[in-house]
Amino acid sequence: MHRVNILAGQVNTGAQVAPQTTGETITITDNRNGKQAVIPIQDNNIKAPDLKKLGLQSFDPGYMNTTCCVSRISFIDGGKGILRYRGIPIEVLATQSDFTETAFLLLRGELPTKPQLDEWKRDLMSHSMVHSDVATIISAFRYDAHPMGMFISAFAALGTLHPEQNPALTSQNIYDDFAVRNKQICRILGNATTIAAMVYRHRMGRPFNIPNSDLSYVENFLYMMDVYHEGTAFRPHPKLVKALDVLFLLHAEHELNCSTSAMRHLSSSGVDVYTSVAAAAGALYGPRHGGANEAVLRMLEKITNVDEFIDKVKNKKEKLMGFGHRVYKNYDPRAKIVRKIADEVFSVCGREPLIEIAMELEQKALNDEYFVKRKLYPNVDFYSGLIYKAMGFPTDMFPILFAIPRLVGWLAHWSEFLDDPDNKIYRPFQIYKGKVLEDYVPLDQRVSNNVDPKVLHVKRSAFNRRRDAALQQVKKGNDYEWNTDA
Ligand code: ACO
């Protein structure tokens, strides 16, 4: 078997490699042929292209140990349960900042001055009106279409309504112009809550509301969902505005998770930012990622006995949704804050009874060897769904409530990617284990093959039972008879 020995002892400065050190190397010996390569280490990473010196590539399905960019947006220490945006701890931002200011911090790299913040808020709110064609598109969906399907489609459509920013139609360097780039950032964030509110109202069978740009970002979102005849006199409850604002802040950015990687991946092809956002939202929707908040609630609703459910999880018959994380091997710091918000929301909207099951699950899982051994802790989605439910959001709206704030992170990474001198198109390799070279056998000479009939099975719609019965008849004169040969 081919083996490559990584001679850890030859790392010049020993095991503890500090970030941003230079001059360190690792020597790798290829035991197949004795070839050695001295490979530089930087920031505790080796560059995968350096492995080419030995004719090697690195194989990493699921990117379990792969770094694909340098970023300065957020920092996570999964072992210690630390999350910082641009260096500021998430706990500090959650108590002292708000979503709009934090969005500026993430996108621009610094906290805004007062005039910058005022202008940023104005820019966001002045982009809250969406093109009326988006309303037509959302209206064309069925009333029970999943909100994420509508949200994703609306963003893909939005790009077509603004062709002047599309690199495919204008210039591949169009986004180098910061004014153009910033216009898209403001429009995407400004339109997001309006689109989300339209999706919600469509689902409820209610007419759409026009944004009220005199309100704050989150206040206006609740306003657009909830106002009926009251007009601009309507004000969402401040405690709920605050709770949703903190939830938005906590969800705004989380480095290279599945959806942000998708955003960078799409952007690397040079496609327009609306298409990239639609794709990132698609990745977010999955139950292993941002769709977990919806999945947690559906799980809690069906649990009747916590001990039995935990046994099923341990026997791999169920998954404890809202638990586990690729990076956090400790309590997700966001989950701790979310848990506190729950009580605030319950004080206004009433206690969500599923919280009792959630707390029992959490307490039992945290003391169970299965979860302890695998370092599985509650993640941000474990309690957020309960808050959304208490606030009266339908379960299928939950991923949207994640997607709106995460647009900030996606756009911050998009912008960082555009400015990165290493921003090559994303194009990983594969290990090909298929047939090397095959003859093309003409159809009339093919008698059999190795295709398992099971993989050819296509689920048939129920109406085919009637159609098949009908088609089995043969016409005899003016009558039909059963075709007994069929
Ligand atoms: N319930 C039960 N077992 C779990 C769970 C869980 N939620 N999560 C991981 N495990 C187990 C796995 O079965 C595996 O066990 P094994 O060693 O016996 O095979 C072990 O823990 C390691 O899990 P992996 O799936 O290898 O971990 P990975 O880093 O690939 O996956 C993920 C992380 C996808 C988040 C996973 O923990 C999961 O599916 N959790 C539930 C969904 C969820 O809450 N997602 C939201 C994440 S936060 C976010 O995206 C915003």
mmCIF file of C-alpha atoms in Angstrom, residues 130-416:
data_model
loop_
_atom_site.group_PDB
_atom_site.id
_atom_site.type_symbol
_atom_site.label_atom_id
_atom_site.label_comp_id
_atom_site.label_asym_id
_atom_site.label_seq_id
_atom_site.Cartn_x
_atom_site.Cartn_y
_atom_site.Cartn_z
ATOM 1 C CA VAL A 130 -38.441 45.498 -4.616
ATOM 2 C CA HIS A 131 -39.104 45.517 -8.342
ATOM 3 C CA SER A 132 -42.820 44.841 -8.832
ATOM 4 C CA ASP A 133 -42.023 41.875 -11.117
ATOM 5 C CA VAL A 134 -40.728 40.044 -8.051
ATOM 6 C CA ALA A 135 -44.208 40.345 -6.548
ATOM 7 C CA THR A 136 -45.643 38.778 -9.711
ATOM 8 C CA ILE A 137 -43.147 35.922 -9.512
ATOM 9 C CA ILE A 138 -43.919 35.216 -5.851
ATOM 10 C CA SER A 139 -47.652 35.391 -6.568
ATOM 11 C CA ALA A 140 -47.211 32.671 -9.205
ATOM 12 C CA PHE A 141 -46.169 30.154 -6.540
ATOM 13 C CA ARG A 142 -48.708 27.880 -4.910
ATOM 14 C CA TYR A 143 -49.912 29.030 -1.499
ATOM 15 C CA ASP A 144 -48.138 26.115 0.198
ATOM 16 C CA ALA A 145 -44.820 26.392 -1.688
ATOM 17 C CA HIS A 146 -41.900 26.171 0.732
ATOM 18 C CA PRO A 147 -40.793 29.730 1.552
ATOM 19 C CA MET A 148 -37.166 28.890 0.753
ATOM 20 C CA GLY A 149 -38.143 27.848 -2.776
ATOM 21 C CA MET A 150 -39.819 31.248 -3.223
ATOM 22 C CA PHE A 151 -36.929 33.123 -1.584
ATOM 23 C CA ILE A 152 -34.274 31.413 -3.718
ATOM 24 C CA SER A 153 -36.274 31.950 -6.909
ATOM 25 C CA ALA A 154 -36.915 35.593 -6.048
ATOM 26 C CA PHE A 155 -33.184 36.264 -5.707
ATOM 27 C CA ALA A 156 -32.362 34.483 -8.964
ATOM 28 C CA ALA A 157 -35.098 36.562 -10.633
ATOM 29 C CA LEU A 158 -33.869 39.788 -9.052
ATOM 30 C CA GLY A 159 -30.583 39.430 -10.917
ATOM 31 C CA THR A 160 -32.419 39.347 -14.231
ATOM 32 C CA LEU A 161 -34.164 42.610 -13.332
ATOM 33 C CA HIS A 162 -30.842 44.387 -12.881
ATOM 34 C CA PRO A 163 -28.818 43.389 -15.951
ATOM 35 C CA GLU A 164 -26.546 46.434 -15.668
ATOM 36 C CA GLN A 165 -24.638 44.676 -12.863
ATOM 37 C CA ASN A 166 -24.325 41.285 -14.567
ATOM 38 C CA PRO A 167 -20.687 40.450 -15.487
ATOM 39 C CA ALA A 168 -21.940 38.172 -18.271
ATOM 40 C CA LEU A 169 -23.728 41.106 -19.911
ATOM 41 C CA THR A 170 -21.440 44.019 -19.081
ATOM 42 C CA SER A 171 -17.839 43.463 -18.052
ATOM 43 C CA GLN A 172 -16.174 40.733 -16.047
ATOM 44 C CA ASN A 173 -14.625 43.470 -13.897
ATOM 45 C CA ILE A 174 -17.896 45.249 -13.204
ATOM 46 C CA TYR A 175 -17.732 44.543 -9.454
ATOM 47 C CA ASP A 176 -14.249 46.093 -9.151
ATOM 48 C CA ASP A 177 -16.141 49.371 -9.139
ATOM 49 C CA PHE A 178 -17.026 49.778 -5.451
ATOM 50 C CA ALA A 179 -20.064 51.888 -6.257
ATOM 51 C CA VAL A 180 -21.501 49.025 -8.334
ATOM 52 C CA ARG A 181 -20.530 46.466 -5.698
ATOM 53 C CA ASN A 182 -22.062 48.492 -2.871
ATOM 54 C CA LYS A 183 -25.230 49.047 -4.860
ATOM 55 C CA GLN A 184 -25.749 45.272 -5.050
ATOM 56 C CA ILE A 185 -24.979 44.854 -1.330
ATOM 57 C CA CYS A 186 -27.567 47.501 -0.394
ATOM 58 C CA ARG A 187 -30.148 46.157 -2.805
ATOM 59 C CA ILE A 188 -29.733 42.528 -1.719
ATOM 60 C CA LEU A 189 -29.916 43.339 1.992
ATOM 61 C CA GLY A 190 -32.585 45.998 1.528
ATOM 62 C CA ASN A 191 -34.768 43.739 -0.631
ATOM 63 C CA ALA A 192 -34.271 40.623 1.511
ATOM 64 C CA THR A 193 -36.763 41.458 4.258
ATOM 65 C CA THR A 194 -39.314 42.693 1.719
ATOM 66 C CA ILE A 195 -39.019 39.465 -0.269
ATOM 67 C CA ALA A 196 -39.237 37.414 2.936
ATOM 68 C CA ALA A 197 -42.322 39.339 4.074
ATOM 69 C CA MET A 198 -43.933 38.844 0.638
ATOM 70 C CA VAL A 199 -43.224 35.119 0.818
ATOM 71 C CA TYR A 200 -44.823 35.028 4.275
ATOM 72 C CA ARG A 201 -47.888 37.029 3.195
ATOM 73 C CA HIS A 202 -48.307 34.920 0.061
ATOM 74 C CA ARG A 203 -48.262 31.810 2.230
ATOM 75 C CA MET A 204 -50.952 33.394 4.430
ATOM 76 C CA GLY A 205 -53.080 34.512 1.476
ATOM 77 C CA ARG A 206 -52.657 38.195 2.381
ATOM 78 C CA PRO A 207 -51.783 41.144 0.116
ATOM 79 C CA PHE A 208 -48.200 42.403 0.183
ATOM 80 C CA ASN A 209 -47.247 45.455 2.211
ATOM 81 C CA ILE A 210 -45.055 48.330 1.111
ATOM 82 C CA PRO A 211 -41.922 48.766 3.282
ATOM 83 C CA ASN A 212 -41.833 51.561 5.823
ATOM 84 C CA SER A 213 -38.314 52.905 5.505
ATOM 85 C CA ASP A 214 -38.751 55.171 8.534
ATOM 86 C CA LEU A 215 -38.414 52.052 10.679
ATOM 87 C CA SER A 216 -35.295 50.097 11.568
ATOM 88 C CA TYR A 217 -34.311 47.085 9.453
ATOM 89 C CA VAL A 218 -35.843 44.449 11.741
ATOM 90 C CA GLU A 219 -38.773 46.616 12.807
ATOM 91 C CA ASN A 220 -39.706 47.125 9.145
ATOM 92 C CA PHE A 221 -39.502 43.378 8.506
ATOM 93 C CA LEU A 222 -42.024 42.664 11.279
ATOM 94 C CA TYR A 223 -44.108 45.620 10.111
ATOM 95 C CA MET A 224 -44.323 44.299 6.528
ATOM 96 C CA MET A 225 -45.434 40.886 7.778
ATOM 97 C CA ASP A 226 -47.944 42.050 10.362
ATOM 98 C CA VAL A 227 -49.544 45.370 9.460
ATOM 99 C CA TYR A 228 -53.182 45.244 8.318
ATOM 100 C CA HIS A 229 -55.329 48.379 8.282
ATOM 101 C CA GLU A 230 -53.259 50.372 10.778
ATOM 102 C CA GLY A 231 -50.806 51.705 8.189
ATOM 103 C CA THR A 232 -47.679 53.478 9.383
ATOM 104 C CA ALA A 233 -49.169 53.849 12.872
ATOM 105 C CA PHE A 234 -48.428 50.147 13.391
ATOM 106 C CA ARG A 235 -45.359 49.408 15.541
ATOM 107 C CA PRO A 236 -44.056 45.880 16.231
ATOM 108 C CA HIS A 237 -43.467 45.076 19.929
ATOM 109 C CA PRO A 238 -39.997 46.407 20.901
ATOM 110 C CA LYS A 239 -39.075 43.262 22.870
ATOM 111 C CA LEU A 240 -39.760 41.128 19.790
ATOM 112 C CA VAL A 241 -37.858 43.559 17.567
ATOM 113 C CA LYS A 242 -34.907 43.324 19.956
ATOM 114 C CA ALA A 243 -35.081 39.507 20.135
ATOM 115 C CA LEU A 244 -35.170 39.130 16.348
ATOM 116 C CA ASP A 245 -32.441 41.743 15.962
ATOM 117 C CA VAL A 246 -30.111 39.767 18.266
ATOM 118 C CA LEU A 247 -30.999 36.525 16.451
ATOM 119 C CA PHE A 248 -30.160 38.222 13.140
ATOM 120 C CA LEU A 249 -26.860 39.442 14.572
ATOM 121 C CA LEU A 250 -25.969 35.939 15.789
ATOM 122 C CA HIS A 251 -26.745 34.421 12.389
ATOM 123 C CA ALA A 252 -24.995 37.067 10.292
ATOM 124 C CA GLU A 253 -21.716 35.267 9.665
ATOM 125 C CA HIS A 254 -19.973 31.995 10.433
ATOM 126 C CA GLU A 255 -16.947 31.700 8.156
ATOM 127 C CA LEU A 256 -16.768 28.874 5.632
ATOM 128 C CA ASN A 257 -19.889 26.860 6.412
ATOM 129 C CA CYS A 258 -21.658 25.020 3.594
ATOM 130 C CA SER A 259 -23.614 28.031 2.271
ATOM 131 C CA THR A 260 -20.754 30.542 2.512
ATOM 132 C CA SER A 261 -18.470 28.088 0.731
ATOM 133 C CA ALA A 262 -21.185 27.772 -1.918
ATOM 134 C CA MET A 263 -21.243 31.581 -2.202
ATOM 135 C CA ARG A 264 -17.488 31.670 -2.754
ATOM 136 C CA HIS A 265 -17.688 28.697 -5.116
ATOM 137 C CA LEU A 266 -20.326 30.327 -7.310
ATOM 138 C CA SER A 267 -18.594 33.700 -7.169
ATOM 139 C CA SER A 268 -15.358 32.078 -8.357
ATOM 140 C CA SER A 269 -17.034 31.340 -11.693
ATOM 141 C CA GLY A 270 -17.634 35.072 -12.176
ATOM 142 C CA VAL A 271 -21.413 34.703 -12.164
ATOM 143 C CA ASP A 272 -23.596 37.631 -11.012
ATOM 144 C CA VAL A 273 -24.003 38.084 -7.272
ATOM 145 C CA TYR A 274 -27.767 37.386 -7.314
ATOM 146 C CA THR A 275 -27.181 33.919 -8.755
ATOM 147 C CA SER A 276 -24.485 33.315 -6.131
ATOM 148 C CA VAL A 277 -26.849 34.425 -3.357
ATOM 149 C CA ALA A 278 -29.619 32.142 -4.678
ATOM 150 C CA ALA A 279 -27.181 29.207 -4.686
ATOM 151 C CA ALA A 280 -25.909 29.983 -1.193
ATOM 152 C CA ALA A 281 -29.499 30.159 0.058
ATOM 153 C CA GLY A 282 -30.089 26.752 -1.553
ATOM 154 C CA ALA A 283 -27.159 25.304 0.388
ATOM 155 C CA LEU A 284 -28.427 26.895 3.601
ATOM 156 C CA TYR A 285 -31.835 25.265 3.214
ATOM 157 C CA GLY A 286 -30.464 21.734 3.798
ATOM 158 C CA PRO A 287 -31.398 20.145 7.167
ATOM 159 C CA ARG A 288 -27.742 19.503 8.007
ATOM 160 C CA HIS A 289 -27.152 23.257 7.793
ATOM 161 C CA GLY A 290 -29.588 26.183 8.138
ATOM 162 C CA GLY A 291 -32.631 23.995 7.585
ATOM 163 C CA ALA A 292 -31.803 22.417 10.953
ATOM 164 C CA ASN A 293 -33.930 24.996 12.817
ATOM 165 C CA GLU A 294 -36.988 23.727 10.949
ATOM 166 C CA ALA A 295 -35.882 20.121 11.420
ATOM 167 C CA VAL A 296 -35.431 20.639 15.196
ATOM 168 C CA LEU A 297 -38.991 21.782 15.567
ATOM 169 C CA ARG A 298 -40.389 18.923 13.517
ATOM 170 C CA MET A 299 -38.300 16.554 15.672
ATOM 171 C CA LEU A 300 -39.488 18.089 18.976
ATOM 172 C CA GLU A 301 -43.106 17.890 17.827
ATOM 173 C CA LYS A 302 -42.909 14.151 17.291
ATOM 174 C CA ILE A 303 -41.039 13.208 20.500
ATOM 175 C CA THR A 304 -43.307 11.607 23.097
ATOM 176 C CA ASN A 305 -40.631 9.999 25.247
ATOM 177 C CA VAL A 306 -37.187 11.637 25.490
ATOM 178 C CA ASP A 307 -35.351 8.503 26.715
ATOM 179 C CA GLU A 308 -36.729 6.404 23.865
ATOM 180 C CA PHE A 309 -35.780 9.101 21.362
ATOM 181 C CA ILE A 310 -32.231 9.313 22.707
ATOM 182 C CA ASP A 311 -31.920 5.543 22.397
ATOM 183 C CA LYS A 312 -32.997 5.786 18.759
ATOM 184 C CA VAL A 313 -30.358 8.473 18.169
ATOM 185 C CA LYS A 314 -27.689 6.295 19.769
ATOM 186 C CA ASN A 315 -28.792 3.382 17.573
ATOM 187 C CA LYS A 316 -28.474 5.680 14.529
ATOM 188 C CA LYS A 317 -32.188 5.414 13.759
ATOM 189 C CA GLU A 318 -32.667 9.146 14.378
ATOM 190 C CA LYS A 319 -30.490 12.228 14.430
ATOM 191 C CA LEU A 320 -30.644 14.734 17.264
ATOM 192 C CA MET A 321 -31.209 17.810 15.123
ATOM 193 C CA GLY A 322 -29.708 21.027 16.508
ATOM 194 C CA PHE A 323 -26.818 19.076 18.012
ATOM 195 C CA GLY A 324 -23.301 18.687 16.672
ATOM 196 C CA HIS A 325 -21.172 20.925 14.539
ATOM 197 C CA ARG A 326 -18.244 20.502 12.199
ATOM 198 C CA VAL A 327 -16.223 23.157 14.008
ATOM 199 C CA TYR A 328 -17.648 23.488 17.527
ATOM 200 C CA LYS A 329 -16.578 20.654 19.773
ATOM 201 C CA ASN A 330 -17.902 22.648 22.701
ATOM 202 C CA TYR A 331 -21.126 24.568 23.385
ATOM 203 C CA ASP A 332 -21.885 26.807 20.375
ATOM 204 C CA PRO A 333 -21.524 30.317 21.912
ATOM 205 C CA ARG A 334 -24.536 31.472 19.865
ATOM 206 C CA ALA A 335 -26.732 28.743 21.372
ATOM 207 C CA LYS A 336 -26.070 30.114 24.885
ATOM 208 C CA ILE A 337 -27.284 33.585 23.859
ATOM 209 C CA VAL A 338 -30.280 32.206 21.954
ATOM 210 C CA ARG A 339 -31.358 30.265 25.040
ATOM 211 C CA LYS A 340 -31.530 33.551 27.017
ATOM 212 C CA ILE A 341 -33.557 35.302 24.294
ATOM 213 C CA ALA A 342 -36.191 32.567 24.532
ATOM 214 C CA ASP A 343 -37.371 33.766 27.962
ATOM 215 C CA GLU A 344 -37.689 37.357 26.734
ATOM 216 C CA VAL A 345 -39.868 36.235 23.837
ATOM 217 C CA PHE A 346 -41.949 33.940 26.051
ATOM 218 C CA SER A 347 -42.650 36.910 28.351
ATOM 219 C CA VAL A 348 -44.412 38.638 25.434
ATOM 220 C CA CYS A 349 -45.850 35.772 23.383
ATOM 221 C CA GLY A 350 -46.365 33.057 25.992
ATOM 222 C CA ARG A 351 -44.189 30.056 26.822
ATOM 223 C CA GLU A 352 -43.667 27.577 23.996
ATOM 224 C CA PRO A 353 -44.491 24.180 25.594
ATOM 225 C CA LEU A 354 -41.918 22.334 23.447
ATOM 226 C CA ILE A 355 -39.195 24.105 25.434
ATOM 227 C CA GLU A 356 -39.664 21.516 28.207
ATOM 228 C CA ILE A 357 -38.868 18.658 25.797
ATOM 229 C CA ALA A 358 -35.920 20.618 24.387
ATOM 230 C CA MET A 359 -34.476 21.233 27.857
ATOM 231 C CA GLU A 360 -34.911 17.597 28.893
ATOM 232 C CA LEU A 361 -33.277 16.457 25.635
ATOM 233 C CA GLU A 362 -30.376 18.841 26.101
ATOM 234 C CA GLN A 363 -29.781 17.882 29.713
ATOM 235 C CA LYS A 364 -29.943 14.126 28.996
ATOM 236 C CA ALA A 365 -27.786 14.337 25.864
ATOM 237 C CA LEU A 366 -25.111 16.418 27.575
ATOM 238 C CA ASN A 367 -24.821 13.725 30.255
ATOM 239 C CA ASP A 368 -24.870 10.759 27.901
ATOM 240 C CA GLU A 369 -21.635 9.057 26.897
ATOM 241 C CA TYR A 370 -22.642 8.876 23.189
ATOM 242 C CA PHE A 371 -22.815 12.667 22.926
ATOM 243 C CA VAL A 372 -19.966 13.373 25.356
ATOM 244 C CA LYS A 373 -17.566 11.069 23.488
ATOM 245 C CA ARG A 374 -18.396 12.660 20.145
ATOM 246 C CA LYS A 375 -18.349 16.194 21.598
ATOM 247 C CA LEU A 376 -21.900 16.867 20.439
ATOM 248 C CA TYR A 377 -23.340 20.049 21.946
ATOM 249 C CA PRO A 378 -26.404 22.152 21.071
ATOM 250 C CA ASN A 379 -25.777 24.418 18.086
ATOM 251 C CA VAL A 380 -27.464 27.725 17.221
ATOM 252 C CA ASP A 381 -30.457 25.948 15.703
ATOM 253 C CA PHE A 382 -31.433 23.988 18.801
ATOM 254 C CA TYR A 383 -33.351 26.788 20.502
ATOM 255 C CA SER A 384 -33.885 29.316 17.692
ATOM 256 C CA GLY A 385 -36.802 27.370 16.205
ATOM 257 C CA LEU A 386 -38.613 27.427 19.566
ATOM 258 C CA ILE A 387 -38.320 31.204 19.657
ATOM 259 C CA TYR A 388 -39.613 31.531 16.097
ATOM 260 C CA LYS A 389 -42.464 29.180 16.950
ATOM 261 C CA ALA A 390 -43.315 31.174 20.087
ATOM 262 C CA MET A 391 -43.313 34.311 17.922
ATOM 263 C CA GLY A 392 -45.914 32.710 15.692
ATOM 264 C CA PHE A 393 -43.799 32.028 12.605
ATOM 265 C CA PRO A 394 -44.826 28.979 10.587
ATOM 266 C CA THR A 395 -42.163 26.256 10.834
ATOM 267 C CA ASP A 396 -41.236 26.424 7.159
ATOM 268 C CA MET A 397 -40.363 30.134 7.514
ATOM 269 C CA PHE A 398 -37.524 29.345 9.950
ATOM 270 C CA PRO A 399 -34.768 28.861 7.342
ATOM 271 C CA ILE A 400 -35.716 32.240 5.841
ATOM 272 C CA LEU A 401 -35.127 33.854 9.225
ATOM 273 C CA PHE A 402 -31.633 32.399 9.038
ATOM 274 C CA ALA A 403 -31.062 33.299 5.383
ATOM 275 C CA ILE A 404 -31.843 37.029 5.733
ATOM 276 C CA PRO A 405 -29.047 37.813 8.191
ATOM 277 C CA ARG A 406 -26.627 35.317 6.633
ATOM 278 C CA LEU A 407 -26.775 37.387 3.448
ATOM 279 C CA VAL A 408 -24.400 39.718 5.281
ATOM 280 C CA GLY A 409 -21.803 36.982 5.727
ATOM 281 C CA TRP A 410 -22.200 35.792 2.140
ATOM 282 C CA LEU A 411 -21.761 39.325 0.804
ATOM 283 C CA ALA A 412 -18.764 39.992 3.065
ATOM 284 C CA HIS A 413 -17.117 36.838 1.690
ATOM 285 C CA TRP A 414 -18.097 37.754 -1.866
ATOM 286 C CA SER A 415 -16.490 41.146 -1.467
ATOM 287 C CA GLU A 416 -13.386 39.663 0.174
#
